[in-house]
Coordinates of C-alpha atoms in Angstrom, one line a residue:
M160 CA 161.6 119.0 157.5
E161 CA 164.1 116.3 156.3
L162 CA 166.0 116.3 153.0
R163 CA 164.6 113.5 150.9
S164 CA 166.5 114.0 147.6
F165 CA 168.7 116.4 145.8
H166 CA 168.8 116.9 142.0
E167 CA 171.6 118.9 140.5
L168 CA 171.0 121.2 137.5
S169 CA 173.7 121.2 134.8
N170 CA 173.4 124.8 133.8
Y171 CA 174.3 127.1 136.7
T172 CA 172.5 130.4 136.5
N173 CA 170.4 132.7 138.6
I174 CA 167.5 132.7 136.2
Y175 CA 165.0 130.1 137.2
S176 CA 161.2 129.6 137.1
L177 CA 159.1 126.9 138.7
S178 CA 155.5 125.8 138.0
T179 CA 153.6 122.8 139.3
F180 CA 151.2 120.3 137.7
D181 CA 148.6 118.1 139.3
I182 CA 146.9 115.3 137.4
K183 CA 145.0 112.2 138.3
S184 CA 148.0 109.9 137.9
K185 CA 150.9 112.0 139.1
R186 CA 152.1 115.4 140.3
G187 CA 155.3 117.3 139.6
C188 CA 157.1 120.5 138.7
V189 CA 158.5 122.1 135.6
I190 CA 161.7 124.0 136.3
N191 CA 163.8 126.0 133.8
T192 CA 167.3 127.4 133.7
C193 CA 168.2 129.9 131.0
K194 CA 169.0 127.0 128.6
N195 CA 167.0 124.0 129.6
V196 CA 163.6 122.9 130.9
H197 CA 163.3 120.0 133.4
R198 CA 160.4 118.1 134.8
L199 CA 160.5 116.8 138.4
W200 CA 158.2 113.9 139.0
C201 CA 157.8 110.7 141.1
S202 CA 157.7 107.2 139.6
K203 CA 155.3 104.5 140.7
E204 CA 158.1 103.0 142.8
G205 CA 158.3 106.3 144.8
E206 CA 161.6 107.5 143.3
V207 CA 161.7 111.3 142.6
K208 CA 163.3 111.9 139.1
L209 CA 164.4 114.9 137.2
V210 CA 164.2 114.6 133.4
K211 CA 165.1 117.1 130.7
L212 CA 162.3 118.1 128.3
N213 CA 162.8 118.8 124.7
F214 CA 160.6 121.4 123.0
P215 CA 160.3 122.6 119.4
R216 CA 161.7 126.1 118.7
I217 CA 164.0 126.0 121.8
Y218 CA 167.5 126.1 120.2
A219 CA 171.0 126.2 121.6
D220 CA 171.1 130.0 121.5
T221 CA 167.6 130.5 122.9
E222 CA 167.5 132.1 126.4
I223 CA 164.6 130.9 128.5
L224 CA 163.2 133.7 130.6
G225 CA 160.5 131.8 132.4
N226 CA 157.7 129.2 132.3
A227 CA 154.2 128.5 133.5
G228 CA 152.6 125.1 133.6
M229 CA 149.3 123.5 134.5
C230 CA 147.1 120.6 133.8
W231 CA 144.1 121.5 131.6
K232 CA 141.6 119.0 130.2
S233 CA 143.8 116.0 131.1
M234 CA 146.7 117.6 129.2
L235 CA 150.0 119.1 130.5
V236 CA 150.3 122.7 129.2
T237 CA 153.7 124.5 129.3
C238 CA 154.2 128.1 128.4
I239 CA 157.7 129.3 127.8
I240 CA 158.8 132.9 127.3
C241 CA 162.1 133.3 125.4
R242 CA 164.7 135.6 124.0
N243 CA 165.5 134.2 120.5
R244 CA 168.3 134.7 118.0
N245 CA 168.5 138.2 116.6
N246 CA 167.3 139.5 120.0
T247 CA 163.7 138.8 119.3
F248 CA 161.2 137.6 121.9
S249 CA 158.4 135.0 121.8
M250 CA 155.9 133.1 123.9
N251 CA 155.7 129.4 123.1
L252 CA 152.9 127.1 124.2
Y253 CA 153.2 123.3 124.3
I254 CA 150.4 120.9 125.0
R255 CA 151.1 117.2 125.6
R256 CA 149.6 114.1 127.2
A257 CA 150.0 114.5 131.0
D258 CA 151.2 110.9 131.4
D259 CA 154.0 111.4 128.9
V260 CA 157.2 112.1 130.9
T261 CA 159.4 112.1 127.8
G262 CA 158.2 115.4 126.6
M263 CA 156.5 114.5 123.2
T264 CA 154.6 117.6 122.2
E265 CA 151.2 117.1 120.5
H266 CA 150.3 120.7 119.9
S267 CA 152.6 123.8 119.9
F268 CA 152.1 127.4 119.1
A269 CA 154.3 130.5 119.1
Q270 CA 153.4 134.2 119.6
D271 CA 155.9 136.8 118.6
L272 CA 156.2 139.7 121.1
D273 CA 157.2 143.3 120.6
F274 CA 158.3 143.7 124.2
V275 CA 160.6 141.9 126.7
P276 CA 158.5 139.4 128.6
Y277 CA 159.2 139.2 132.3
K278 CA 156.5 137.0 134.0
V279 CA 153.9 134.5 132.7
Y280 CA 151.0 133.0 134.6
M281 CA 148.3 130.6 133.4
R282 CA 144.8 130.0 134.8
D283 CA 141.6 128.1 133.8
L284 CA 138.9 130.8 133.7
D285 CA 135.4 129.7 132.7
D286 CA 136.8 126.6 131.1
E287 CA 139.2 128.6 128.9
L288 CA 143.0 128.5 129.2
I289 CA 144.0 132.1 129.9
I290 CA 147.6 133.3 129.9
F291 CA 148.6 136.5 131.7
L292 CA 151.9 138.0 130.4
G293 CA 153.7 141.0 131.9
G294 CA 156.8 142.7 130.4
S295 CA 158.8 145.8 129.6
D296 CA 155.8 147.7 128.2
C297 CA 154.2 147.9 131.7
R298 CA 151.1 146.2 130.5
L299 CA 149.4 142.9 131.4
H300 CA 148.6 141.0 128.2
L301 CA 145.8 138.4 128.1
Y302 CA 145.9 135.4 125.7
K303 CA 143.7 132.4 125.4
A304 CA 144.6 129.1 124.0
D305 CA 143.1 125.8 122.9
F306 CA 144.3 122.7 121.1
E307 CA 144.1 124.6 117.8
Y308 CA 145.2 128.2 118.5
L309 CA 147.0 130.8 120.7
S310 CA 145.7 134.4 120.4
P311 CA 145.1 137.6 122.3
V312 CA 141.8 137.9 124.1
V313 CA 139.6 140.1 121.9
S314 CA 136.1 138.7 122.3
G315 CA 133.9 136.7 124.5
P316 CA 133.1 137.1 128.3
L317 CA 136.7 137.8 129.2
E318 CA 136.9 140.8 126.7
S319 CA 135.8 143.2 129.5
L320 CA 139.0 142.4 131.4
T321 CA 141.1 143.7 128.5
R322 CA 139.2 147.1 128.7
D323 CA 139.9 147.4 132.5
D324 CA 142.9 149.8 132.7
E325 CA 143.4 149.0 136.4
L326 CA 144.1 145.4 135.3
I327 CA 145.9 146.0 132.1
Q328 CA 147.9 149.3 132.4
H329 CA 150.6 149.8 135.0
Q330 CA 153.3 152.4 135.9
A331 CA 156.0 149.7 136.0
P332 CA 156.5 146.1 134.8
V333 CA 154.4 143.5 136.4
M334 CA 156.6 141.2 138.5
A335 CA 154.1 139.0 140.3
M336 CA 150.4 138.1 140.1
H337 CA 148.0 135.6 141.5
T338 CA 144.3 134.8 141.2
Q339 CA 141.9 133.1 143.6
R340 CA 138.5 131.8 142.7
N341 CA 135.7 131.9 145.2
I342 CA 132.0 130.9 144.9
T343 CA 130.7 134.2 143.7
F344 CA 133.8 136.2 142.9
I345 CA 137.4 136.1 141.7
L346 CA 140.3 138.0 143.2
I347 CA 143.3 139.1 141.1
G348 CA 146.4 140.4 142.8
I349 CA 149.1 142.3 140.8
A350 CA 152.4 143.7 142.0
C351 CA 154.9 145.7 140.0
Q352 CA 158.6 146.6 140.0
N353 CA 158.1 150.0 141.6
G354 CA 156.2 148.5 144.6
D355 CA 152.7 149.3 143.2
T356 CA 150.3 146.6 144.4
K357 CA 146.7 146.2 143.3
L358 CA 143.9 143.9 144.3
L359 CA 140.9 143.6 142.0
K360 CA 137.6 141.8 142.8
Y361 CA 135.3 140.6 140.0
S362 CA 131.9 139.1 140.2
H363 CA 131.9 135.6 138.8
N364 CA 129.0 135.2 136.4
K365 CA 128.6 135.3 132.6
Q366 CA 130.1 138.7 132.6
W367 CA 133.2 139.9 134.5
N368 CA 132.0 143.0 136.4
K369 CA 134.5 144.6 138.8
E370 CA 133.0 144.9 142.3
A371 CA 135.9 146.6 144.0
S372 CA 139.6 147.5 143.7
W373 CA 142.3 148.5 146.2
H374 CA 145.8 150.0 145.6
V375 CA 148.9 150.5 147.7
I376 CA 152.5 151.6 147.1
L377 CA 155.1 149.5 149.0
D378 CA 158.9 150.0 149.2
G379 CA 161.1 148.3 146.7
P380 CA 160.4 145.9 143.8
I381 CA 157.8 143.2 144.7
S382 CA 159.3 139.7 144.4
G383 CA 156.3 137.6 145.5
L384 CA 152.5 137.8 145.8
L385 CA 150.1 135.1 146.9
L386 CA 146.4 134.9 147.6
F387 CA 145.7 132.2 150.3
K388 CA 143.5 131.4 153.3
L389 CA 144.8 131.3 156.8
E390 CA 141.3 130.6 158.0
A391 CA 138.6 128.7 156.1
G392 CA 136.5 131.0 153.9
I393 CA 138.7 134.1 154.5
S394 CA 141.0 135.3 151.7
D395 CA 144.4 136.8 152.6
L396 CA 147.1 138.4 150.5
L397 CA 150.8 137.9 151.1
V398 CA 153.1 140.4 149.5
A399 CA 156.9 140.2 149.7
S400 CA 159.5 142.8 148.7
A401 CA 163.0 142.4 147.3
V402 CA 164.3 144.8 150.0
G403 CA 163.6 142.4 152.8
Y404 CA 160.1 142.6 154.3
A405 CA 156.7 140.9 153.8
V406 CA 153.2 141.9 154.7
V407 CA 150.0 139.9 155.0
Y408 CA 146.7 141.7 154.3
R409 CA 143.8 139.9 156.1
D410 CA 140.3 139.2 154.8
V411 CA 141.0 141.2 151.6
A412 CA 137.7 140.2 150.0
Q413 CA 135.8 142.3 152.6
E414 CA 138.4 144.7 154.0
G415 CA 140.7 145.2 151.0
L416 CA 144.2 146.3 152.0
A417 CA 143.2 148.0 155.2
R418 CA 144.1 145.3 157.7
K419 CA 147.6 144.1 157.7
N420 CA 150.3 142.1 159.6
I421 CA 153.9 142.8 159.1
I422 CA 156.3 139.8 159.0
P423 CA 159.5 140.6 160.8
C424 CA 162.3 141.9 158.5
T425 CA 164.6 139.2 157.1
Q426 CA 167.4 141.7 156.5
D427 CA 167.8 140.3 153.0
A428 CA 166.1 140.3 149.6
I429 CA 163.1 138.0 149.5
T430 CA 163.0 136.0 146.3
C431 CA 159.9 133.8 146.6
V432 CA 157.0 133.0 148.8
V433 CA 154.7 130.0 149.5
T434 CA 152.3 128.8 152.3
S435 CA 152.1 125.3 153.7
D436 CA 150.9 123.6 156.9
I437 CA 154.2 122.1 157.9
D438 CA 153.2 121.4 161.5
F439 CA 149.9 119.7 160.7
D440 CA 147.8 122.0 163.0
G441 CA 145.3 123.0 160.3
Q442 CA 146.8 126.5 159.8
R443 CA 149.1 127.4 157.0
E444 CA 152.5 128.8 157.7
I445 CA 154.3 131.4 155.5
I446 CA 157.6 130.4 154.0
L447 CA 160.0 132.9 152.5
G448 CA 163.1 132.2 150.4
T449 CA 165.9 134.7 150.4
Y450 CA 168.9 135.6 148.3
N451 CA 170.9 135.2 151.5
Q452 CA 170.5 131.4 151.1
T453 CA 167.9 131.0 153.8
V454 CA 164.3 129.6 153.9
C455 CA 162.3 131.1 156.8
C456 CA 159.0 129.8 158.1
Y457 CA 156.6 132.1 160.0
K458 CA 153.5 131.2 162.0
L459 CA 150.7 133.5 163.1
K460 CA 150.5 133.5 166.9
G461 CA 147.8 135.8 168.1
N462 CA 148.2 138.8 165.9
V463 CA 151.9 138.5 165.3
F464 CA 153.9 136.3 162.8
E465 CA 156.8 134.5 164.6
L466 CA 159.8 132.7 163.1
I467 CA 159.4 129.0 164.0
W468 CA 161.8 127.4 161.6
S469 CA 164.6 128.3 159.2
K470 CA 167.2 126.5 157.1
T471 CA 170.4 127.7 155.4
F472 CA 171.4 126.5 151.9
P473 CA 174.8 126.8 150.1
Q474 CA 173.2 129.0 147.4
P475 CA 170.5 131.7 147.0
I476 CA 166.9 130.4 147.0
M477 CA 165.2 131.0 143.6
S478 CA 161.8 129.2 144.0
I479 CA 159.8 127.3 146.5
C480 CA 156.6 125.2 146.2
E481 CA 154.6 122.7 148.2
L482 CA 153.5 119.5 146.4
D483 CA 152.5 116.0 147.3
I484 CA 154.8 114.7 144.6
N485 CA 154.5 111.0 145.5
R486 CA 150.7 111.2 146.3
D487 CA 151.0 109.8 149.8
G488 CA 148.7 112.4 151.3
I489 CA 151.5 114.5 152.8
F490 CA 153.0 117.6 151.1
E491 CA 156.7 117.9 150.4
L492 CA 158.5 121.2 150.2
I493 CA 160.5 121.7 147.0
V494 CA 163.3 124.3 147.1
V495 CA 165.1 125.4 144.0
T496 CA 168.5 127.0 144.5
M497 CA 171.1 128.3 142.1
Y498 CA 172.6 124.8 141.7
G499 CA 169.8 122.3 142.1
I500 CA 166.5 121.1 143.5
S501 CA 166.0 119.9 147.1
V502 CA 162.9 117.9 148.1
F503 CA 162.1 117.9 151.8
S504 CA 159.7 115.6 153.6
P505 CA 157.8 116.7 156.6
D506 CA 157.9 115.1 160.1
F507 CA 156.0 111.9 159.6
E508 CA 155.6 111.3 163.3
A509 CA 153.8 114.7 163.5
A510 CA 151.6 113.7 160.5
L511 CA 150.8 110.4 162.2
E512 CA 149.9 112.1 165.4
K513 CA 147.6 114.5 163.5
L514 CA 145.8 111.5 161.9
R515 CA 145.4 109.9 165.3
N516 CA 143.8 113.1 166.7
I517 CA 141.4 113.3 163.7
K518 CA 140.5 109.6 164.2
N519 CA 139.9 110.1 167.9
S520 CA 137.7 113.1 167.2
L521 CA 135.6 111.2 164.6
D522 CA 135.3 108.2 167.1
K523 CA 134.0 110.6 169.8
A524 CA 131.5 112.1 167.3
I525 CA 130.0 108.8 166.4

């Protein structure tokens, strides 16, 4: 991986959150410090730019605790959780045209909160924009939004989720969650501050019926959780701990949390996780960011994850994502540290060799 560009953030702080958006015309990231929200995107000329976004109800004394972003119905939706003046808390939702890089909000809503929000996650479920919010009350709150409202989920097909105590009620604050949609079912992974980790499997039809659930207690606060696929058609679960280890549960849709591979200890707090096929062999590698200023990449060889690549930064790693930000067909690796954002490009020679091999295979098949 080679450094393509670096973008300095003006407010130095260890509170960051990163979310990605993917629309027909462009892709990018939304990154926040405790005071500002920025959008990283690529111009038509191929230049990666960082612009500051302006939002209603975000004032000079507002502390931004996190954000979630996604494209929904050709609109860019940004959800920001805040500590406001007088020590009150709120969740603000902003909807704007996805092709507007200046940040002009067309619709905005605010939801006052009676708890401290920690993590926010958005997902399109059954064509509805659903927001999952975890906080100090150890509950997972569900909200739904549209162009005209933002309100808790109290009716409709998703109402059954709000009555599922395994999903909603926890013994500690929710620190990470992820969902994965499959053809006939949906997986929801949840991890808490006390190491409590749950995996829930729901049938995907007009009603949300829980087919199975699994539960495990791990050491230390969970800092990252990700549902992904090492092999086509097989769902895996990656869980990382702030005390310096990570574990991959294999084929979780069928075997739950019974089959696992331990990733070698990093000897430092893991802050974030992502998967990406950085060597273009068709299999995703696991990438961990640490507070010890290191990004580590692991590859499954046989039944063991081996370290194949690492890079040290001047500051702790706060967030990582993969994104084809310039839409050239090759994913970049975006690393957010305490002082800025680094965009890394992969080995283009390796990518070209992969394309040659694919072409040769297709030529032989004809």
